[in-house]
Amino acid sequence: MIWYRRVLAVLLLVLGLPALSGCWSRHEIEELAIIMAVALDSAPGGQVRLTTFIVIPRAVGGGPSMGGGGGGEPKKAGEVVSAVGSDFAQATRRLEGQVPRRLFWAQNRVIIIGEDLARRGLNYLDLFLRDRQMRLTTPILITRGEARKVLDLPPGIELNPGTILTGILRNRTTFKVELKDLLAMWEAPGDNPALPEVVMTPTPEQESQETGGEGRDAKGGGNERGGKGKTQPEAVVIKGAGAFRYDRLAGWLDEKEANGLMWLRGEVKEGVVTVPLPGTTGTGQGQGMAGGLSPTPGEGGSPGQGQKPGAEKGGSRDLPRAQTALSAPAQASVVFHRVSAKTRARVQGQQVTFMVEIRGQGDLIEVTGNFNPDNLEQLLALQEAVNKAIEERALLALRKAQQELQADIFGFGEILHRSNPRYWHQVQDYWNEEFPRARVQVQVELQLRRTGMTSRTPGRVGAVGGKVSTQGTAR
Amino acid sequence: MREEGYISPRQASVLLWFAILPTAILFLPALLTLRARQDSWLAVILATLAAGIPALVIYLLALRFPHYTLFQYCELILGHLAGKIVAMVFVLAFFLLNAVVIREFSEFLTTAVMPETPFLFFACSIVAVAVYAARNGLEVIARCTDFIMPLLVAFFVVILLFATPEMSLRNILPFLENGIRPVLGGSLITWPFMGQVIILATYGAFVNPPRSLGWSLITGLLGIAFFLGLVTMGVILVFGACEATSLTFAGYNLARVVSLGQFLERIEVLFLAIWVAGVFIKIALNLYVVALGLATVTGLKEYRPLVAPLGALNVALAAYMYRNISEIRQDLLTVEPGWTLTWQFILPLLLLLVAWVRGQRRTGA
Amino acid sequence: MPGPYRRPLRAALFRRRPKPAQQGKQDNNKDKQGQPGGGNSHTAPYPSLEEYRLTAELKLNLEQLQTIFARCSDVIRRDFYLGQAIKVALIYIDGLADKKLIEDTLVRTLQQAPEELARSLAERTRDLTAVMEMVMPMTDVAVVDNMGSLVKHVLNGDTVLILNGFNKGLALSTRAWEHRAVEEPITESVVRGPRESFIESLRTNTTLIRRRLKTPSLKMETVCLGRYTMTNIVLTYIEDLADPAVVREVRRRLESIQIDGVLESAYIEELIEDNPDSPFPQIDHTERPDKVAAALLEGRVGILIDGTPFALIVPTVFVQFIQASEDYYERYYLSSFLRLARFVALNIALLLPAVYVAVTTFHQEMLPTNLLVKVASQREGIPFPALVEALMLELTFELLREAGVRLPRPVGQALSIVGALVIGEAAVSASLVSPAMVIVVAMTGISSFATPSYSMAITLRLLRFIMLILAGTFGFYGIMLGLLAILVHLNTLRSFGVPYLAPVAPWNFSDFKDVLVRVPRWAMNSRPSQIGYRDPVRQGAGLKPKPPASSNPAPERGKS
């Protein structure tokens, strides 16, 4: 019966286990406050503010007794909770004091850093690297003004800001920085972080003009829940970037510069470039190039600028289309893919030169001017224009980084490090000071390959086939 | 004393993988990149080459004393008293090693997976299962590895394969940035893990046929170098040397960044499952060796009754060995290389020299 | 002689340890005489029944038999004269023996035997062989010389003929009793493949095997077990293929069994398996003769037991429990796919509820966000922790299954429908359990039905509860601990010397042809290396069929 006793002991042990261990690490799924988005801000008095978007599963998942109901406008999918502390661990602790459930971070979709906190430095992010629930693959965004405003985004196609933002990021209209990438950029001596920027519409500036700043002040202090309907942003766009020098925010890149940054970092894989048709009169050119640069937020998503489909999606809800139709610029858009950027560093004496070579393929997707795709010269001219436009953007970003920010946000230092470690060891400690002196040559070789499903020549004449072709050859 | 049952040369070499890899893939990449930066993979290769020397020593000793364990031929070579003392040193060294492994194991689980659970629980439970395995003998442990090994290999292939989109080949440049010295330093850190090939001198006595021990050693070492190099390489390629040094459990983080499209993210729990299985084999094998050695030294006929008490002692030792995880890292970085070099390399070498000078061999088994 | 014999005789019949039988003469093709296992009989106070030898005095013999078969109303004794010269007695059991045969053939022939022949038999020779040669109308005849074997023959349905003046009797095989016809196997039905199943009659079962293996190498040894049941057990194997050590070991284990009765193969299984403490079945059983024949062809040993349609197969390895006989009858692609599916089902049956509980209570980060939110919303308002919820539902499911199995079939069906639909639906809408959990439990149930072997399925059912508790307590780590313990345990198991996880651990690549997949027949060239190593080559190489070279013949080369 020894055997019997042994089995009994094992059985008792197994059955007694739940009682023995109590609730080590065990949390029922419905006891979790699932955080889907996190906004990090600074708070007065050297403190920080942690704002989280917590999903209300009932509202999203539809409980067991969901039945009919439904319909109507999308419900609020979650709650925005915010707390202040001297660091984020403390703020988290305070947050736990406000939430009836246990905070659960592992499903966090996005971290948004506010401008002020970014200027204070990235070291506040340590909690998000050290805590076991945090994931290194969480994308990070930066925003002007207060980040927590972004979490007040009303539900639209997606129900919560985390999904909205990651969804936009997935469209690859701009670059994406995950926590691990940020860490890599930040730790490497020859690199400085740059984070994509979330732009709220209406922007906080506009909004503060409207409400006279009172709404912000009221929300500025204390631990109260954020998100009054009046101050909510209506939509977000991810465009532009915040550039860091070492671990502090140094300045902002606008959309074009951010685009140039992507090209130089080799982050661009696909996208659209719109250029005025070469050979047309100058007005078109100005118009086309200005599209992306225009400071007013309303025009940020103008179709004329076209290089960011995602931006259009987010921003152009109620824009009068006629506005662009009026000018009717002769321009062409090229979608490109299989892009690769290679950067080489060369050191001559004390002069460092970086040569960036961008190669790729492009397809014509839209032409709104007189352009005959069968005409080889025109095609090559367009190709040249596209290359030029890209190069210009890259140089724009470069100029900003070298002259204004004095920060190597392109990771050129690491490239130098890899190709010429000896020289690198001389400059690595003051690389950001050294960087503005570096020369950068950008060479873009994008090849136009295909011209789409039609070979028609658009233009004034319209779609009369024979005339178009004669016109094409006449030119 | 002898234990009935033989294992095949292939099982011996796979056991060798399990004796080294599980803890190495978790702790080593971070420590290694701390010293050797992006050349860590080279350090792994160098360490493998270096581990070839003790492997050769073990092989020569095994040729002189086929079918004898390390503990037995200690006595044959050095005589009764000195032999027992040296054998006891080996037993204690393995015992200590096992305590370190248990501690590393439970420390990792409390840090990364279940922080609220006391680490002693992890130590006790895994040792309990390991005791069960060790009591059933080498054959059973070897057969368990037969089962787990394909899973382990498949899983690493999957992880590394799906981590490729995250990899950037530029991360391994520049090659030999600061010369060869950091790489050598890295190899030294790898040593405490690689030097554990000596464990083959103990259970190698049960390899059938004994002549193929050389094959086991070579394939064992090559396999270890391959997998360890692959994981180290993967960590460097994904994270870059700078980031890799700051990730305490770099191998685990590698599994954490892997995503298979949108549907298979977060496979680190599977990593844990298989890793737990690997560490389990390692602990069971060490326990078996310690019990076998102690039985040999004390002249017991049967090692089985020793396994459970030794396991309990091991847990206790693991609990009191270090105060915190920093001590473990410090120990692995500074103390262990020297200590392991002593008992895993110099001691067997001395044994071989003495045996060679005194011309001892036992060929007829 | 009633007086002195009475007590000792009864005692001898029911003594615990009968002495090893002095084997009566045994006919070559007659294997009904087993030997009760050897024991230490020298301590027994009374001599065993075998020691009562038949005497030449018929009356004496009959008196003894009278004592032995007292108050056995079904034992029929009939005295008559052989050829009007020798007084003989027939003893048989009504219902076990073929009455028609006895009356029409046996008695008539013997009675009508020529008188002078009978006389000469009685006076001259007193030799039974002469009787057999000259008057016996039957072929299957054994000579009995003691009460023990006589009684055994009678109880087995034979007719025993005792002749006055001979100190030996003749056991005539007249076995014929009511039994079920050979039907389709109930537990292992196939779409394609033989539809015969074993039945409760041992002789029919051996026939079913012999019909498939027409070779003298097919051996069938008989062992008789059970003091009261006297169950015949046939140990069958192909002499050229089976490992003699295994055969010897099976024989040894069978013969060392001391038991009052054997009613089912499970009795034997539990008494001869290697590790009786293990929850895992270590001996495969089947009711399909083709499966037994296939096993014998691989070099295994079959054990057939009288009174049950289930035969045992040893040595058994783990993978056998996920191999179905139909795997070998369908195209190998499908078989391999199903084999893999069964592996998945095996794991689901063991682990799914545990994994679900572990994931939802410990490792929520594993779930995709949408799923997590869904599950969380489903669990809102459920009053029990996930572990309790899972245990409750699993238990309900087990009860439903048990009720469905035990009840008469029509009622059972109704019950399972009621249980599944009504209880599940009601529990979900009352928010007592979450729909996800119902799905999990249902999937687990389906998967456990997908395991071809019922005995493995019930093992997994039990282990599932342990895994569930481990998972609910320690999450994935608990599951891993449980799995490792199971793995170690499985590795300690051996079935008649063969490691239980055989082709996987210890690894043998060649044997993998029949584990995860089933390779085509023409590639199964060798027997399992751990079992059929005596004659590893199963078939010629290069059996892969090819179409004829071409209908328009290729130009012949090098003919001149």
Coordinates of N, CA, C and O in Angstrom, one line a residue, chain C residues 341-450:
Chain C
A341 N -3.1 15.0 -37.6 CA -4.2 15.6 -36.9 C -4.5 15.0 -35.6 O -4.8 15.7 -34.6
R342 N -4.2 13.7 -35.5 CA -4.4 13.0 -34.3 C -3.4 13.4 -33.2 O -3.7 13.5 -32.0
F343 N -2.2 13.7 -33.7 CA -1.2 14.2 -32.8 C -1.7 15.6 -32.2 O -1.6 15.8 -31.0
V344 N -2.2 16.4 -33.1 CA -2.7 17.7 -32.6 C -3.9 17.4 -31.6 O -3.9 18.0 -30.5
A345 N -4.7 16.5 -32.0 CA -5.9 16.2 -31.1 C -5.4 15.7 -29.8 O -5.9 16.1 -28.7
L346 N -4.4 14.9 -29.8 CA -3.8 14.4 -28.5 C -3.4 15.5 -27.6 O -3.7 15.6 -26.4
N347 N -2.7 16.5 -28.2 CA -2.2 17.6 -27.4 C -3.3 18.5 -27.0 O -3.3 19.0 -25.9
I348 N -4.3 18.7 -27.9 CA -5.4 19.5 -27.5 C -6.2 18.9 -26.3 O -6.5 19.5 -25.3
A349 N -6.4 17.6 -26.5 CA -7.1 16.8 -25.4 C -6.4 17.0 -24.1 O -7.1 17.0 -23.0
L350 N -5.1 17.0 -24.1 CA -4.4 17.0 -22.9 C -4.3 18.5 -22.4 O -4.4 18.7 -21.2
L351 N -4.1 19.4 -23.3 CA -3.6 20.7 -22.9 C -4.5 21.9 -23.1 O -4.3 22.9 -22.5
L352 N -5.5 21.8 -24.0 CA -6.2 23.0 -24.4 C -6.8 23.7 -23.2 O -6.6 24.9 -23.0
P353 N -7.6 23.1 -22.3 CA -8.1 23.8 -21.2 C -7.0 24.4 -20.3 O -7.2 25.6 -19.9
A354 N -6.0 23.7 -20.1 CA -4.9 24.2 -19.3 C -4.3 25.4 -19.9 O -4.0 26.4 -19.3
V355 N -4.0 25.3 -21.2 CA -3.4 26.5 -21.9 C -4.4 27.7 -21.9 O -3.9 28.8 -21.6
Y356 N -5.6 27.4 -22.1 CA -6.6 28.5 -22.0 C -6.6 29.2 -20.6 O -6.5 30.4 -20.5
V357 N -6.6 28.4 -19.6 CA -6.6 29.0 -18.3 C -5.3 29.7 -18.0 O -5.2 30.8 -17.5
A358 N -4.2 29.1 -18.4 CA -2.9 29.7 -18.2 C -2.8 31.0 -18.9 O -2.3 32.1 -18.4
V359 N -3.3 31.0 -20.2 CA -3.2 32.3 -21.0 C -4.1 33.4 -20.4 O -3.7 34.5 -20.3
T360 N -5.3 33.0 -20.0 CA -6.2 34.0 -19.6 C -5.9 34.5 -18.2 O -6.3 35.6 -17.8
T361 N -5.2 33.7 -17.4 CA -5.0 34.2 -16.0 C -3.6 34.5 -15.7 O -3.3 35.2 -14.7
F362 N -2.7 34.1 -16.6 CA -1.2 34.4 -16.3 C -0.6 35.2 -17.4 O 0.2 36.0 -17.2
H363 N -0.8 34.8 -18.6 CA 0.0 35.3 -19.7 C -0.9 36.0 -20.7 O -1.0 35.7 -21.9
Q364 N -1.7 37.0 -20.2 CA -2.6 37.7 -21.1 C -1.9 38.4 -22.3 O -2.5 38.7 -23.3
E365 N -0.6 38.6 -22.1 CA 0.1 39.3 -23.2 C 0.3 38.4 -24.4 O 0.6 38.9 -25.5
M366 N 0.0 37.1 -24.2 CA 0.1 36.3 -25.4 C -1.0 36.4 -26.4 O -0.9 36.2 -27.6
L367 N -2.2 36.9 -25.9 CA -3.3 37.0 -26.8 C -3.2 38.2 -27.7 O -2.7 39.2 -27.2
P368 N -3.7 38.1 -28.9 CA -3.9 39.3 -29.7 C -4.8 40.2 -29.0 O -5.8 39.8 -28.3
T369 N -4.6 41.5 -29.1 CA -5.4 42.5 -28.4 C -6.9 42.3 -28.5 O -7.6 42.3 -27.5
N370 N -7.3 42.1 -29.8 CA -8.7 42.0 -30.0 C -9.3 40.8 -29.3 O -10.4 40.9 -28.6
L371 N -8.6 39.7 -29.3 CA -9.1 38.5 -28.7 C -9.1 38.7 -27.2 O -10.1 38.3 -26.5
L372 N -8.1 39.4 -26.7 CA -8.0 39.6 -25.2 C -9.2 40.4 -24.8 O -9.9 40.1 -23.8
V373 N -9.5 41.5 -25.5 CA -10.7 42.3 -25.2 C -12.0 41.5 -25.3 O -12.8 41.6 -24.4
K374 N -12.1 40.7 -26.3 CA -13.2 39.9 -26.5 C -13.4 38.9 -25.3 O -14.5 38.9 -24.7
V375 N -12.3 38.2 -25.0 CA -12.4 37.3 -23.8 C -12.8 38.0 -22.6 O -13.6 37.6 -21.7
A376 N -12.1 39.1 -22.4 CA -12.3 39.9 -21.2 C -13.8 40.3 -21.1 O -14.4 40.2 -20.0
S377 N -14.3 40.7 -22.2 CA -15.7 41.2 -22.1 C -16.6 40.0 -21.9 O -17.7 40.2 -21.2
Q378 N -16.3 38.9 -22.4 CA -17.1 37.7 -22.1 C -17.0 37.3 -20.7 O -18.0 36.8 -20.1
R379 N -15.9 37.5 -20.1 CA -15.7 37.1 -18.7 C -16.3 38.0 -17.7 O -16.4 37.8 -16.5
E380 N -16.7 39.2 -18.2 CA -17.3 40.2 -17.3 C -18.5 39.6 -16.6 O -19.4 39.1 -17.3
G381 N -18.5 39.7 -15.3 CA -19.7 39.2 -14.6 C -19.7 37.7 -14.4 O -20.7 37.2 -13.8
I382 N -18.8 37.0 -14.9 CA -18.7 35.5 -14.6 C -18.3 35.4 -13.1 O -17.2 35.9 -12.7
P383 N -19.0 34.7 -12.3 CA -18.7 34.7 -10.9 C -17.5 33.9 -10.5 O -17.1 34.0 -9.3
F384 N -17.0 33.0 -11.4 CA -16.0 32.1 -10.9 C -14.6 32.5 -11.6 O -14.6 33.0 -12.7
P385 N -13.5 32.1 -10.9 CA -12.2 32.3 -11.6 C -12.2 31.3 -12.8 O -12.9 30.3 -12.8
A386 N -11.3 31.6 -13.7 CA -11.3 30.8 -14.9 C -11.0 29.3 -14.6 O -11.5 28.4 -15.2
L387 N -10.2 29.1 -13.6 CA -9.8 27.7 -13.3 C -11.0 26.9 -12.8 O -11.3 25.8 -13.3
V388 N -11.8 27.6 -11.9 CA -13.0 26.9 -11.4 C -14.0 26.7 -12.5 O -14.6 25.6 -12.7
E389 N -14.1 27.7 -13.4 CA -15.0 27.6 -14.5 C -14.6 26.4 -15.4 O -15.5 25.6 -15.8
A390 N -13.4 26.3 -15.7 CA -12.9 25.2 -16.5 C -13.1 23.9 -15.8 O -13.6 23.0 -16.5
L391 N -12.8 23.8 -14.6 CA -13.0 22.5 -13.9 C -14.5 22.1 -13.9 O -14.8 21.0 -14.1
M392 N -15.3 23.1 -13.6 CA -16.8 22.9 -13.6 C -17.3 22.3 -14.9 O -17.9 21.3 -15.0
L393 N -16.9 23.0 -16.0 CA -17.4 22.6 -17.3 C -16.8 21.3 -17.7 O -17.5 20.5 -18.3
E394 N -15.5 21.1 -17.4 CA -14.9 19.8 -17.7 C -15.6 18.7 -17.0 O -15.9 17.6 -17.6
L395 N -15.9 18.9 -15.8 CA -16.6 17.9 -15.0 C -18.0 17.6 -15.6 O -18.4 16.5 -15.7
T396 N -18.7 18.7 -15.9 CA -20.0 18.5 -16.5 C -19.9 17.7 -17.8 O -20.7 16.8 -18.0
F397 N -18.9 18.0 -18.5 CA -18.7 17.3 -19.8 C -18.5 15.8 -19.6 O -19.0 15.0 -20.2
E398 N -17.6 15.6 -18.6 CA -17.3 14.2 -18.3 C -18.6 13.4 -17.8 O -18.8 12.3 -18.2
L399 N -19.4 14.1 -17.0 CA -20.6 13.5 -16.6 C -21.5 13.2 -17.7 O -22.1 12.1 -17.8
L400 N -21.6 14.2 -18.6 CA -22.5 14.0 -19.8 C -22.0 12.8 -20.6 O -22.8 12.0 -21.0
R401 N -20.7 12.7 -20.7 CA -20.2 11.6 -21.5 C -20.5 10.3 -20.9 O -20.9 9.3 -21.5
E402 N -20.3 10.3 -19.5 CA -20.5 9.0 -18.8 C -21.9 8.6 -18.9 O -22.2 7.5 -19.2
A403 N -22.8 9.6 -18.7 CA -24.2 9.3 -18.8 C -24.6 8.8 -20.2 O -25.3 7.8 -20.3
G404 N -24.0 9.4 -21.2 CA -24.3 9.0 -22.5 C -23.8 7.6 -22.8 O -24.4 6.9 -23.6
V405 N -22.7 7.3 -22.2 CA -22.1 5.9 -22.5 C -22.9 4.9 -21.8 O -23.2 3.8 -22.4
R406 N -23.3 5.1 -20.6 CA -24.0 4.0 -19.8 C -25.4 3.8 -20.2 O -26.0 2.8 -20.0
L407 N -26.1 4.9 -20.6 CA -27.5 4.8 -20.8 C -27.7 4.0 -22.1 O -26.9 3.9 -23.0
P408 N -28.9 3.4 -22.2 CA -29.3 2.8 -23.5 C -29.2 3.8 -24.6 O -29.4 5.0 -24.4
R409 N -28.8 3.3 -25.8 CA -28.4 4.2 -26.8 C -29.4 5.3 -27.1 O -29.0 6.5 -27.2
P410 N -30.7 5.0 -27.4 CA -31.6 6.1 -27.7 C -31.7 7.2 -26.6 O -31.7 8.4 -26.9
V411 N -31.7 6.7 -25.4 CA -31.8 7.7 -24.3 C -30.5 8.5 -24.2 O -30.6 9.7 -24.0
G412 N -29.4 7.8 -24.4 CA -28.1 8.5 -24.3 C -28.0 9.6 -25.3 O -27.6 10.7 -25.0
Q413 N -28.5 9.3 -26.5 CA -28.4 10.4 -27.5 C -29.2 11.6 -27.1 O -28.8 12.7 -27.2
A414 N -30.5 11.3 -26.7 CA -31.3 12.4 -26.3 C -30.6 13.2 -25.2 O -30.6 14.4 -25.2
L415 N -30.0 12.5 -24.2 CA -29.4 13.1 -23.1 C -28.3 14.0 -23.5 O -28.1 15.1 -23.1
S416 N -27.5 13.5 -24.5 CA -26.3 14.3 -24.8 C -26.8 15.6 -25.6 O -26.2 16.6 -25.4
I417 N -27.8 15.4 -26.3 CA -28.3 16.6 -27.0 C -28.8 17.6 -26.0 O -28.5 18.8 -26.0
V418 N -29.6 17.1 -25.0 CA -30.1 18.0 -24.0 C -29.0 18.6 -23.2 O -28.9 19.9 -23.0
G419 N -28.0 17.8 -22.9 CA -26.9 18.3 -22.1 C -26.1 19.4 -22.9 O -25.9 20.5 -22.4
A420 N -25.8 19.0 -24.1 CA -24.9 19.9 -24.8 C -25.6 21.2 -25.1 O -25.1 22.3 -24.8
L421 N -26.8 21.1 -25.7 CA -27.5 22.3 -26.1 C -28.0 23.1 -25.0 O -27.7 24.3 -24.8
V422 N -28.9 22.4 -24.2 CA -29.6 23.2 -23.2 C -28.7 23.7 -22.1 O -28.7 24.9 -21.8
I423 N -27.9 22.8 -21.5 CA -27.1 23.3 -20.4 C -26.1 24.3 -20.8 O -26.0 25.4 -20.2
G424 N -25.4 24.0 -22.0 CA -24.4 25.0 -22.4 C -25.0 26.3 -22.7 O -24.6 27.4 -22.2
E425 N -26.1 26.3 -23.5 CA -26.8 27.6 -23.8 C -27.2 28.3 -22.6 O -27.0 29.5 -22.4
A426 N -27.9 27.6 -21.7 CA -28.4 28.2 -20.5 C -27.3 28.8 -19.6 O -27.4 29.9 -19.1
A427 N -26.2 28.0 -19.5 CA -25.1 28.5 -18.6 C -24.5 29.7 -19.2 O -24.1 30.6 -18.5
V428 N -24.4 29.8 -20.5 CA -23.8 30.9 -21.1 C -24.7 32.1 -21.0 O -24.3 33.2 -20.6
S429 N -26.0 31.9 -21.2 CA -26.9 33.1 -21.2 C -27.1 33.5 -19.7 O -27.4 34.7 -19.5
A430 N -26.9 32.6 -18.8 CA -27.0 33.1 -17.4 C -25.7 33.6 -16.9 O -25.5 33.9 -15.7
S431 N -24.7 33.8 -17.8 CA -23.4 34.3 -17.4 C -22.7 33.5 -16.4 O -22.1 34.0 -15.5
L432 N -23.0 32.2 -16.3 CA -22.3 31.4 -15.4 C -20.9 30.9 -16.0 O -20.0 30.8 -15.2
V433 N -20.9 30.7 -17.2 CA -19.6 30.4 -17.9 C -19.5 31.3 -19.1 O -20.5 31.8 -19.6
S434 N -18.3 31.4 -19.6 CA -18.1 32.3 -20.7 C -18.2 31.4 -22.0 O -17.8 30.3 -22.0
P435 N -18.7 32.0 -23.1 CA -18.8 31.2 -24.3 C -17.4 30.7 -24.8 O -17.4 29.5 -25.3
A436 N -16.4 31.4 -24.5 CA -15.1 30.9 -25.0 C -14.7 29.6 -24.2 O -14.2 28.7 -24.8
M437 N -15.1 29.6 -23.0 CA -14.8 28.4 -22.2 C -15.6 27.2 -22.8 O -15.1 26.1 -22.8
V438 N -16.8 27.5 -23.1 CA -17.6 26.4 -23.7 C -17.0 25.8 -25.0 O -16.8 24.6 -25.2
I439 N -16.5 26.8 -25.8 CA -15.8 26.4 -27.0 C -14.6 25.5 -26.7 O -14.3 24.4 -27.3
V440 N -13.8 26.0 -25.7 CA -12.6 25.3 -25.3 C -12.9 23.8 -24.9 O -12.3 22.9 -25.3
V441 N -13.9 23.7 -24.0 CA -14.2 22.4 -23.5 C -14.8 21.5 -24.6 O -14.4 20.3 -24.7
A442 N -15.6 22.1 -25.4 CA -16.2 21.3 -26.5 C -15.0 20.8 -27.4 O -15.0 19.6 -27.8
M443 N -14.1 21.7 -27.7 CA -13.0 21.3 -28.6 C -12.2 20.2 -27.9 O -11.7 19.2 -28.6
T444 N -12.0 20.3 -26.6 CA -11.2 19.3 -25.9 C -11.9 18.0 -26.0 O -11.3 16.9 -26.2
G445 N -13.3 18.0 -25.8 CA -14.0 16.8 -25.9 C -13.9 16.1 -27.3 O -13.6 14.9 -27.4
I446 N -14.1 16.9 -28.3 CA -14.0 16.4 -29.6 C -12.6 15.8 -29.9 O -12.4 14.7 -30.4
S447 N -11.6 16.5 -29.4 CA -10.2 16.0 -29.6 C -10.0 14.7 -28.9 O -9.3 13.8 -29.4
S448 N -10.6 14.6 -27.7 CA -10.3 13.3 -27.0 C -11.0 12.2 -27.6 O -10.6 11.1 -27.5
F449 N -12.1 12.5 -28.4 CA -12.7 11.4 -29.2 C -11.9 11.1 -30.4 O -12.1 10.0 -30.9
A450 N -11.1 12.0 -30.8 CA -10.3 11.7 -32.0 C -9.1 10.8 -31.8 O -8.5 10.4 -32.7

